[in-house]
Amino acid sequence: GQNIDQPTEMTATEGAIVQINCTYQTSGFNGLFWYQQHAGEAPTFLSYNVLDGLEEKGRFSSFLSRSKGYSYLLLKELQMKDSASYLCAYTGTASKLTFGTGTRLQVTL
Amino acid sequence: EPEVTQTPSHQVTQMGQEVILRCVPISNHLYFYWYRQILGQKVEFLVSFYNNEISEKSEIFDDQFSVERPDGSNFTLKIRSTKLEDSAMYFCASSASGQETQYFGPGTRLLVL
């Protein structure tokens, strides 16, 4: 079967670091994506991991462990505008994205 | 920067009516997708399209749904006879190849009354 899990909500302080975890189970796996979605808007691409390890892109980093079915998104130097939902999604043998329910991040002062 | 566009941004329709949602994918992309997101729920895959045919569809994409690429730029989703439960945000996405990043359009918010 297919399953993808991430926490429903997280809260963090402006300027801090937050890690959003995602675990997945699928019989076929190709790559792991992270998208940001502000309320009422479209998902916006953040990162893509195919191989194990850490991908860094400015304030955002994403990690993948294929053997553990685990990924995380790391956000550094949090800003108020980072308050959004963060969607974990994978592709398998087909190209469709299978999404988790998303983690709603609230950044506070 | 090229982007996916969608029209209309909002559509209100009566149950049983037909709606057509329109998308213009990024111009050099070859793979096209429709997803939907019911309010408060996760993004769900509907259908993927490549080389002028459906490459995969979900169980949501029943006989009431169809897709078409009527010309070199547009990609449409038709719902033949809308139901109340079709109310959702519909996103079009495109990618250069099957396993590359999918870029999403701004969405069409469909409300079926």
PDB file of C-alpha atoms in Angstrom:
ATOM      1  CA  GLY A   1       0.000   0.000   0.000  1.00  0.00           C
ATOM      2  CA  GLN A   2       0.893   3.654   0.067  1.00  0.00           C
ATOM      3  CA  ASN A   3       1.206   5.759   3.186  1.00  0.00           C
ATOM      4  CA  ILE A   4       2.836   9.051   3.986  1.00  0.00           C
ATOM      5  CA  ASP A   5       2.825  10.697   7.410  1.00  0.00           C
ATOM      6  CA  GLN A   6       3.824  14.061   8.750  1.00  0.00           C
ATOM      7  CA  PRO A   7       2.822  16.025  11.858  1.00  0.00           C
ATOM      8  CA  THR A   8      -0.358  18.037  11.551  1.00  0.00           C
ATOM      9  CA  GLU A   9       0.841  21.223  13.207  1.00  0.00           C
ATOM     10  CA  MET A  10       4.029  22.785  14.527  1.00  0.00           C
ATOM     11  CA  THR A  11       4.827  26.107  16.145  1.00  0.00           C
ATOM     12  CA  ALA A  12       8.215  27.828  16.195  1.00  0.00           C
ATOM     13  CA  THR A  13       9.656  31.212  17.041  1.00  0.00           C
ATOM     14  CA  GLU A  14      10.906  33.771  14.558  1.00  0.00           C
ATOM     15  CA  GLY A  15      14.655  33.346  14.045  1.00  0.00           C
ATOM     16  CA  ALA A  16      14.647  29.742  15.245  1.00  0.00           C
ATOM     17  CA  ILE A  17      15.217  26.462  13.372  1.00  0.00           C
ATOM     18  CA  VAL A  18      12.436  23.947  12.799  1.00  0.00           C
ATOM     19  CA  GLN A  19      12.531  20.402  11.445  1.00  0.00           C
ATOM     20  CA  ILE A  20       9.459  18.876   9.821  1.00  0.00           C
ATOM     21  CA  ASN A  21       9.582  15.104   9.532  1.00  0.00           C
ATOM     22  CA  CYS A  22       7.946  12.870   6.962  1.00  0.00           C
ATOM     23  CA  THR A  23       7.794   9.106   6.788  1.00  0.00           C
ATOM     24  CA  TYR A  24       6.520   7.122   3.876  1.00  0.00           C
ATOM     25  CA  GLN A  25       5.789   3.562   2.884  1.00  0.00           C
ATOM     26  CA  THR A  26       5.391   2.572  -0.729  1.00  0.00           C
ATOM     27  CA  SER A  27       6.173  -0.444  -2.826  1.00  0.00           C
ATOM     28  CA  GLY A  28       7.829   1.734  -5.450  1.00  0.00           C
ATOM     29  CA  PHE A  29       9.759   4.896  -4.666  1.00  0.00           C
ATOM     30  CA  ASN A  30      11.599   7.310  -6.905  1.00  0.00           C
ATOM     31  CA  GLY A  31      11.978  10.677  -5.198  1.00  0.00           C
ATOM     32  CA  LEU A  32      10.759  12.887  -2.369  1.00  0.00           C
ATOM     33  CA  PHE A  33       9.480  16.424  -2.799  1.00  0.00           C
ATOM     34  CA  TRP A  34       8.709  19.228  -0.375  1.00  0.00           C
ATOM     35  CA  TYR A  35       6.256  21.956  -1.284  1.00  0.00           C
ATOM     36  CA  GLN A  36       5.136  25.053   0.592  1.00  0.00           C
ATOM     37  CA  GLN A  37       1.473  26.018   0.481  1.00  0.00           C
ATOM     38  CA  HIS A  38       0.040  29.237   1.859  1.00  0.00           C
ATOM     39  CA  ALA A  39      -3.665  29.174   2.644  1.00  0.00           C
ATOM     40  CA  GLY A  40      -5.779  29.374  -0.501  1.00  0.00           C
ATOM     41  CA  GLU A  41      -2.773  29.215  -2.793  1.00  0.00           C
ATOM     42  CA  ALA A  42      -1.007  26.620  -4.924  1.00  0.00           C
ATOM     43  CA  PRO A  43       1.819  24.390  -3.702  1.00  0.00           C
ATOM     44  CA  THR A  44       5.211  25.957  -4.439  1.00  0.00           C
ATOM     45  CA  PHE A  45       8.232  23.722  -4.999  1.00  0.00           C
ATOM     46  CA  LEU A  46      10.918  23.796  -2.303  1.00  0.00           C
ATOM     47  CA  SER A  47      13.138  20.743  -2.727  1.00  0.00           C
ATOM     48  CA  TYR A  48      13.610  17.349  -4.357  1.00  0.00           C
ATOM     49  CA  ASN A  49      15.655  14.417  -3.023  1.00  0.00           C
ATOM     50  CA  VAL A  50      16.386  11.289  -4.994  1.00  0.00           C
ATOM     51  CA  LEU A  51      19.569  10.090  -3.309  1.00  0.00           C
ATOM     52  CA  ASP A  52      20.241   9.697   0.402  1.00  0.00           C
ATOM     53  CA  GLY A  53      21.620  12.732   2.130  1.00  0.00           C
ATOM     54  CA  LEU A  54      21.115  16.412   2.631  1.00  0.00           C
ATOM     55  CA  GLU A  55      20.239  18.969  -0.036  1.00  0.00           C
ATOM     56  CA  GLU A  56      20.761  22.577   1.012  1.00  0.00           C
ATOM     57  CA  LYS A  57      19.139  25.565  -0.639  1.00  0.00           C
ATOM     58  CA  GLY A  58      19.520  28.808   1.270  1.00  0.00           C
ATOM     59  CA  ARG A  59      17.504  28.742   4.499  1.00  0.00           C
ATOM     60  CA  PHE A  60      15.861  25.452   3.508  1.00  0.00           C
ATOM     61  CA  SER A  61      17.452  22.000   3.586  1.00  0.00           C
ATOM     62  CA  SER A  62      15.935  18.589   2.959  1.00  0.00           C
ATOM     63  CA  PHE A  63      17.196  15.173   3.971  1.00  0.00           C
ATOM     64  CA  LEU A  64      16.317  11.730   2.668  1.00  0.00           C
ATOM     65  CA  SER A  65      16.973   8.215   3.909  1.00  0.00           C
ATOM     66  CA  ARG A  66      15.603   5.749   1.385  1.00  0.00           C
ATOM     67  CA  SER A  67      16.298   2.723   3.562  1.00  0.00           C
ATOM     68  CA  LYS A  68      14.314   4.201   6.463  1.00  0.00           C
ATOM     69  CA  GLY A  69      11.541   5.740   4.371  1.00  0.00           C
ATOM     70  CA  TYR A  70      12.241   9.050   6.070  1.00  0.00           C
ATOM     71  CA  SER A  71      12.737  12.652   5.081  1.00  0.00           C
ATOM     72  CA  TYR A  72      12.854  15.962   6.856  1.00  0.00           C
ATOM     73  CA  LEU A  73      12.677  19.603   5.873  1.00  0.00           C
ATOM     74  CA  LEU A  74      14.830  21.969   7.898  1.00  0.00           C
ATOM     75  CA  LEU A  75      13.981  25.664   7.961  1.00  0.00           C
ATOM     76  CA  LYS A  76      16.558  28.023   9.444  1.00  0.00           C
ATOM     77  CA  GLU A  77      16.273  31.649  10.552  1.00  0.00           C
ATOM     78  CA  LEU A  78      12.513  31.441  10.538  1.00  0.00           C
ATOM     79  CA  GLN A  79      10.573  34.433   9.307  1.00  0.00           C
ATOM     80  CA  MET A  80       6.920  35.273   9.800  1.00  0.00           C
ATOM     81  CA  LYS A  81       6.314  34.695   6.097  1.00  0.00           C
ATOM     82  CA  ASP A  82       7.333  31.042   6.585  1.00  0.00           C
ATOM     83  CA  SER A  83       3.979  30.444   8.294  1.00  0.00           C
ATOM     84  CA  ALA A  84       2.380  28.034   5.836  1.00  0.00           C
ATOM     85  CA  SER A  85       1.656  24.367   5.266  1.00  0.00           C
ATOM     86  CA  TYR A  86       4.585  22.186   4.222  1.00  0.00           C
ATOM     87  CA  LEU A  87       3.667  19.243   2.036  1.00  0.00           C
ATOM     88  CA  CYS A  88       5.727  16.094   1.751  1.00  0.00           C
ATOM     89  CA  ALA A  89       5.132  14.100  -1.451  1.00  0.00           C
ATOM     90  CA  TYR A  90       6.771  11.204  -3.255  1.00  0.00           C
ATOM     91  CA  THR A  91       6.859   9.863  -6.770  1.00  0.00           C
ATOM     92  CA  GLY A  92       7.007   6.165  -7.426  1.00  0.00           C
ATOM     93  CA  THR A  93       7.368   4.227 -10.640  1.00  0.00           C
ATOM     94  CA  ALA A  94       4.762   6.533 -12.163  1.00  0.00           C
ATOM     95  CA  SER A  95       5.211  10.288 -12.193  1.00  0.00           C
ATOM     96  CA  LYS A  96       2.207  11.241 -10.069  1.00  0.00           C
ATOM     97  CA  LEU A  97       2.827  12.931  -6.747  1.00  0.00           C
ATOM     98  CA  THR A  98       1.374  11.276  -3.644  1.00  0.00           C
ATOM     99  CA  PHE A  99       0.988  13.898  -0.948  1.00  0.00           C
ATOM    100  CA  GLY A 100       0.869  13.767   2.806  1.00  0.00           C
ATOM    101  CA  THR A 101      -1.727  15.797   4.664  1.00  0.00           C
ATOM    102  CA  GLY A 102       0.747  18.626   5.201  1.00  0.00           C
ATOM    103  CA  THR A 103       2.234  20.212   8.312  1.00  0.00           C
ATOM    104  CA  ARG A 104       0.836  23.590   9.252  1.00  0.00           C
ATOM    105  CA  LEU A 105       3.700  25.696  10.629  1.00  0.00           C
ATOM    106  CA  GLN A 106       2.937  28.748  12.727  1.00  0.00           C
ATOM    107  CA  VAL A 107       5.839  31.147  13.261  1.00  0.00           C
ATOM    108  CA  THR A 108       5.411  33.377  16.300  1.00  0.00           C
ATOM    109  CA  LEU A 109       7.256  36.431  17.580  1.00  0.00           C
TER     110      LEU A 109
ATOM    111  CA  GLU B   1      10.103  33.030 -15.066  1.00  0.00           C
ATOM    112  CA  PRO B   2       7.655  30.757 -16.927  1.00  0.00           C
ATOM    113  CA  GLU B   3       4.632  29.642 -14.959  1.00  0.00           C
ATOM    114  CA  VAL B   4       1.524  27.533 -15.230  1.00  0.00           C
ATOM    115  CA  THR B   5      -1.659  29.561 -15.620  1.00  0.00           C
ATOM    116  CA  GLN B   6      -5.251  28.524 -14.989  1.00  0.00           C
ATOM    117  CA  THR B   7      -8.652  29.979 -15.789  1.00  0.00           C
ATOM    118  CA  PRO B   8     -11.054  30.739 -14.312  1.00  0.00           C
ATOM    119  CA  SER B   9      -9.792  31.439 -10.811  1.00  0.00           C
ATOM    120  CA  HIS B  10     -13.264  30.789  -9.410  1.00  0.00           C
ATOM    121  CA  GLN B  11     -16.236  28.909 -10.837  1.00  0.00           C
ATOM    122  CA  VAL B  12     -19.685  28.501  -9.311  1.00  0.00           C
ATOM    123  CA  THR B  13     -22.016  26.009 -10.936  1.00  0.00           C
ATOM    124  CA  GLN B  14     -25.239  24.139 -10.312  1.00  0.00           C
ATOM    125  CA  MET B  15     -25.195  20.432  -9.600  1.00  0.00           C
ATOM    126  CA  GLY B  16     -25.486  18.454 -12.838  1.00  0.00           C
ATOM    127  CA  GLN B  17     -23.925  21.149 -15.000  1.00  0.00           C
ATOM    128  CA  GLU B  18     -20.779  20.664 -17.064  1.00  0.00           C
ATOM    129  CA  VAL B  19     -17.649  22.657 -16.276  1.00  0.00           C
ATOM    130  CA  ILE B  20     -14.392  23.027 -18.155  1.00  0.00           C
ATOM    131  CA  LEU B  21     -11.294  24.101 -16.293  1.00  0.00           C
ATOM    132  CA  ARG B  22      -8.464  25.464 -18.377  1.00  0.00           C
ATOM    133  CA  CYS B  23      -4.716  25.374 -17.944  1.00  0.00           C
ATOM    134  CA  VAL B  24      -1.729  26.596 -19.907  1.00  0.00           C
ATOM    135  CA  PRO B  25       1.304  24.530 -18.860  1.00  0.00           C
ATOM    136  CA  ILE B  26       4.871  25.796 -19.056  1.00  0.00           C
ATOM    137  CA  SER B  27       5.704  25.904 -22.746  1.00  0.00           C
ATOM    138  CA  ASN B  28       8.511  23.332 -23.033  1.00  0.00           C
ATOM    139  CA  HIS B  29       6.980  20.875 -20.573  1.00  0.00           C
ATOM    140  CA  LEU B  30       5.753  17.505 -21.783  1.00  0.00           C
ATOM    141  CA  TYR B  31       3.922  16.056 -18.779  1.00  0.00           C
ATOM    142  CA  PHE B  32       0.661  17.511 -17.512  1.00  0.00           C
ATOM    143  CA  TYR B  33      -1.351  16.767 -14.413  1.00  0.00           C
ATOM    144  CA  TRP B  34      -4.558  17.608 -12.628  1.00  0.00           C
ATOM    145  CA  TYR B  35      -4.837  17.465  -8.853  1.00  0.00           C
ATOM    146  CA  ARG B  36      -7.616  18.521  -6.546  1.00  0.00           C
ATOM    147  CA  GLN B  37      -7.732  19.654  -2.936  1.00  0.00           C
ATOM    148  CA  ILE B  38     -10.966  19.600  -0.996  1.00  0.00           C
ATOM    149  CA  LEU B  39     -10.990  22.332   1.646  1.00  0.00           C
ATOM    150  CA  GLY B  40      -8.921  21.291   4.652  1.00  0.00           C
ATOM    151  CA  GLN B  41      -7.736  18.070   3.041  1.00  0.00           C
ATOM    152  CA  LYS B  42      -4.638  16.891   1.217  1.00  0.00           C
ATOM    153  CA  VAL B  43      -3.773  17.386  -2.428  1.00  0.00           C
ATOM    154  CA  GLU B  44      -5.011  14.375  -4.433  1.00  0.00           C
ATOM    155  CA  PHE B  45      -3.858  13.186  -7.848  1.00  0.00           C
ATOM    156  CA  LEU B  46      -6.506  12.962 -10.558  1.00  0.00           C
ATOM    157  CA  VAL B  47      -4.789  12.303 -13.863  1.00  0.00           C
ATOM    158  CA  SER B  48      -1.510  12.544 -15.748  1.00  0.00           C
ATOM    159  CA  PHE B  49      -1.192  13.181 -19.475  1.00  0.00           C
ATOM    160  CA  TYR B  50       1.723  12.658 -21.828  1.00  0.00           C
ATOM    161  CA  ASN B  51       2.097  12.411 -25.580  1.00  0.00           C
ATOM    162  CA  ASN B  52      -1.583  13.247 -26.098  1.00  0.00           C
ATOM    163  CA  GLU B  53      -2.934  10.478 -23.950  1.00  0.00           C
ATOM    164  CA  ILE B  54      -3.713   9.696 -20.333  1.00  0.00           C
ATOM    165  CA  SER B  55      -0.768   7.936 -18.726  1.00  0.00           C
ATOM    166  CA  GLU B  56      -2.368   7.338 -15.332  1.00  0.00           C
ATOM    167  CA  LYS B  57      -5.605   8.165 -13.536  1.00  0.00           C
ATOM    168  CA  SER B  58      -6.842   7.763  -9.993  1.00  0.00           C
ATOM    169  CA  GLU B  59     -10.055   6.179  -8.805  1.00  0.00           C
ATOM    170  CA  ILE B  60     -11.472   9.696  -8.411  1.00  0.00           C
ATOM    171  CA  PHE B  61     -11.147  10.235 -12.165  1.00  0.00           C
ATOM    172  CA  ASP B  62     -14.287   8.372 -13.202  1.00  0.00           C
ATOM    173  CA  ASP B  63     -16.373   8.599 -16.375  1.00  0.00           C
ATOM    174  CA  GLN B  64     -17.563  12.072 -15.417  1.00  0.00           C
ATOM    175  CA  PHE B  65     -14.062  13.432 -15.933  1.00  0.00           C
ATOM    176  CA  SER B  66     -12.117  13.913 -19.131  1.00  0.00           C
ATOM    177  CA  VAL B  67      -8.980  15.744 -20.196  1.00  0.00           C
ATOM    178  CA  GLU B  68      -7.955  17.190 -23.495  1.00  0.00           C
ATOM    179  CA  ARG B  69      -5.092  19.070 -25.088  1.00  0.00           C
ATOM    180  CA  PRO B  70      -7.054  20.817 -27.831  1.00  0.00           C
ATOM    181  CA  ASP B  71      -4.087  22.765 -29.200  1.00  0.00           C
ATOM    182  CA  GLY B  72      -0.377  23.265 -28.553  1.00  0.00           C
ATOM    183  CA  SER B  73      -0.819  25.283 -25.401  1.00  0.00           C
ATOM    184  CA  ASN B  74      -4.038  24.481 -23.523  1.00  0.00           C
ATOM    185  CA  PHE B  75      -4.820  21.525 -21.277  1.00  0.00           C
ATOM    186  CA  THR B  76      -8.396  21.177 -20.057  1.00  0.00           C
ATOM    187  CA  LEU B  77     -10.290  19.207 -17.427  1.00  0.00           C
ATOM    188  CA  LYS B  78     -13.983  18.644 -18.072  1.00  0.00           C
ATOM    189  CA  ILE B  79     -16.463  17.481 -15.464  1.00  0.00           C
ATOM    190  CA  ARG B  80     -19.559  16.351 -17.334  1.00  0.00           C
ATOM    191  CA  SER B  81     -22.183  16.410 -14.609  1.00  0.00           C
ATOM    192  CA  THR B  82     -20.959  18.059 -11.448  1.00  0.00           C
ATOM    193  CA  LYS B  83     -21.815  16.768  -7.985  1.00  0.00           C
ATOM    194  CA  LEU B  84     -21.711  18.608  -4.668  1.00  0.00           C
ATOM    195  CA  GLU B  85     -18.628  16.609  -3.679  1.00  0.00           C
ATOM    196  CA  ASP B  86     -16.722  17.946  -6.706  1.00  0.00           C
ATOM    197  CA  SER B  87     -16.408  21.259  -4.858  1.00  0.00           C
ATOM    198  CA  ALA B  88     -12.670  21.727  -4.414  1.00  0.00           C
ATOM    199  CA  MET B  89      -9.605  23.593  -5.604  1.00  0.00           C
ATOM    200  CA  TYR B  90      -8.351  22.100  -8.850  1.00  0.00           C
ATOM    201  CA  PHE B  91      -4.659  22.468  -9.627  1.00  0.00           C
ATOM    202  CA  CYS B  92      -2.964  21.924 -12.946  1.00  0.00           C
ATOM    203  CA  ALA B  93       0.736  21.056 -12.919  1.00  0.00           C
ATOM    204  CA  SER B  94       3.383  20.422 -15.531  1.00  0.00           C
ATOM    205  CA  SER B  95       6.885  19.005 -15.634  1.00  0.00           C
ATOM    206  CA  ALA B  96       9.636  18.761 -18.231  1.00  0.00           C
ATOM    207  CA  SER B  97       9.928  15.003 -17.806  1.00  0.00           C
ATOM    208  CA  GLY B  98       8.139  12.309 -15.846  1.00  0.00           C
ATOM    209  CA  GLN B  99      10.328  12.393 -12.769  1.00  0.00           C
ATOM    210  CA  GLU B 100      11.227  16.052 -12.619  1.00  0.00           C
ATOM    211  CA  THR B 101       9.702  18.781 -10.515  1.00  0.00           C
ATOM    212  CA  GLN B 102       6.053  19.509 -11.103  1.00  0.00           C
ATOM    213  CA  TYR B 103       5.104  23.185 -11.110  1.00  0.00           C
ATOM    214  CA  PHE B 104       1.593  24.046 -10.059  1.00  0.00           C
ATOM    215  CA  GLY B 105      -0.788  26.636 -11.411  1.00  0.00           C
ATOM    216  CA  PRO B 106      -2.688  28.976  -9.070  1.00  0.00           C
ATOM    217  CA  GLY B 107      -5.765  26.743  -9.106  1.00  0.00           C
ATOM    218  CA  THR B 108      -9.457  27.039  -9.920  1.00  0.00           C
ATOM    219  CA  ARG B 109     -11.797  27.079  -6.953  1.00  0.00           C
ATOM    220  CA  LEU B 110     -14.912  25.172  -7.996  1.00  0.00           C
ATOM    221  CA  LEU B 111     -18.101  25.457  -5.981  1.00  0.00           C
ATOM    222  CA  VAL B 112     -21.014  23.184  -6.865  1.00  0.00           C
ATOM    223  CA  LEU B 113     -24.388  24.256  -5.471  1.00  0.00           C
TER     224      LEU B 113
END
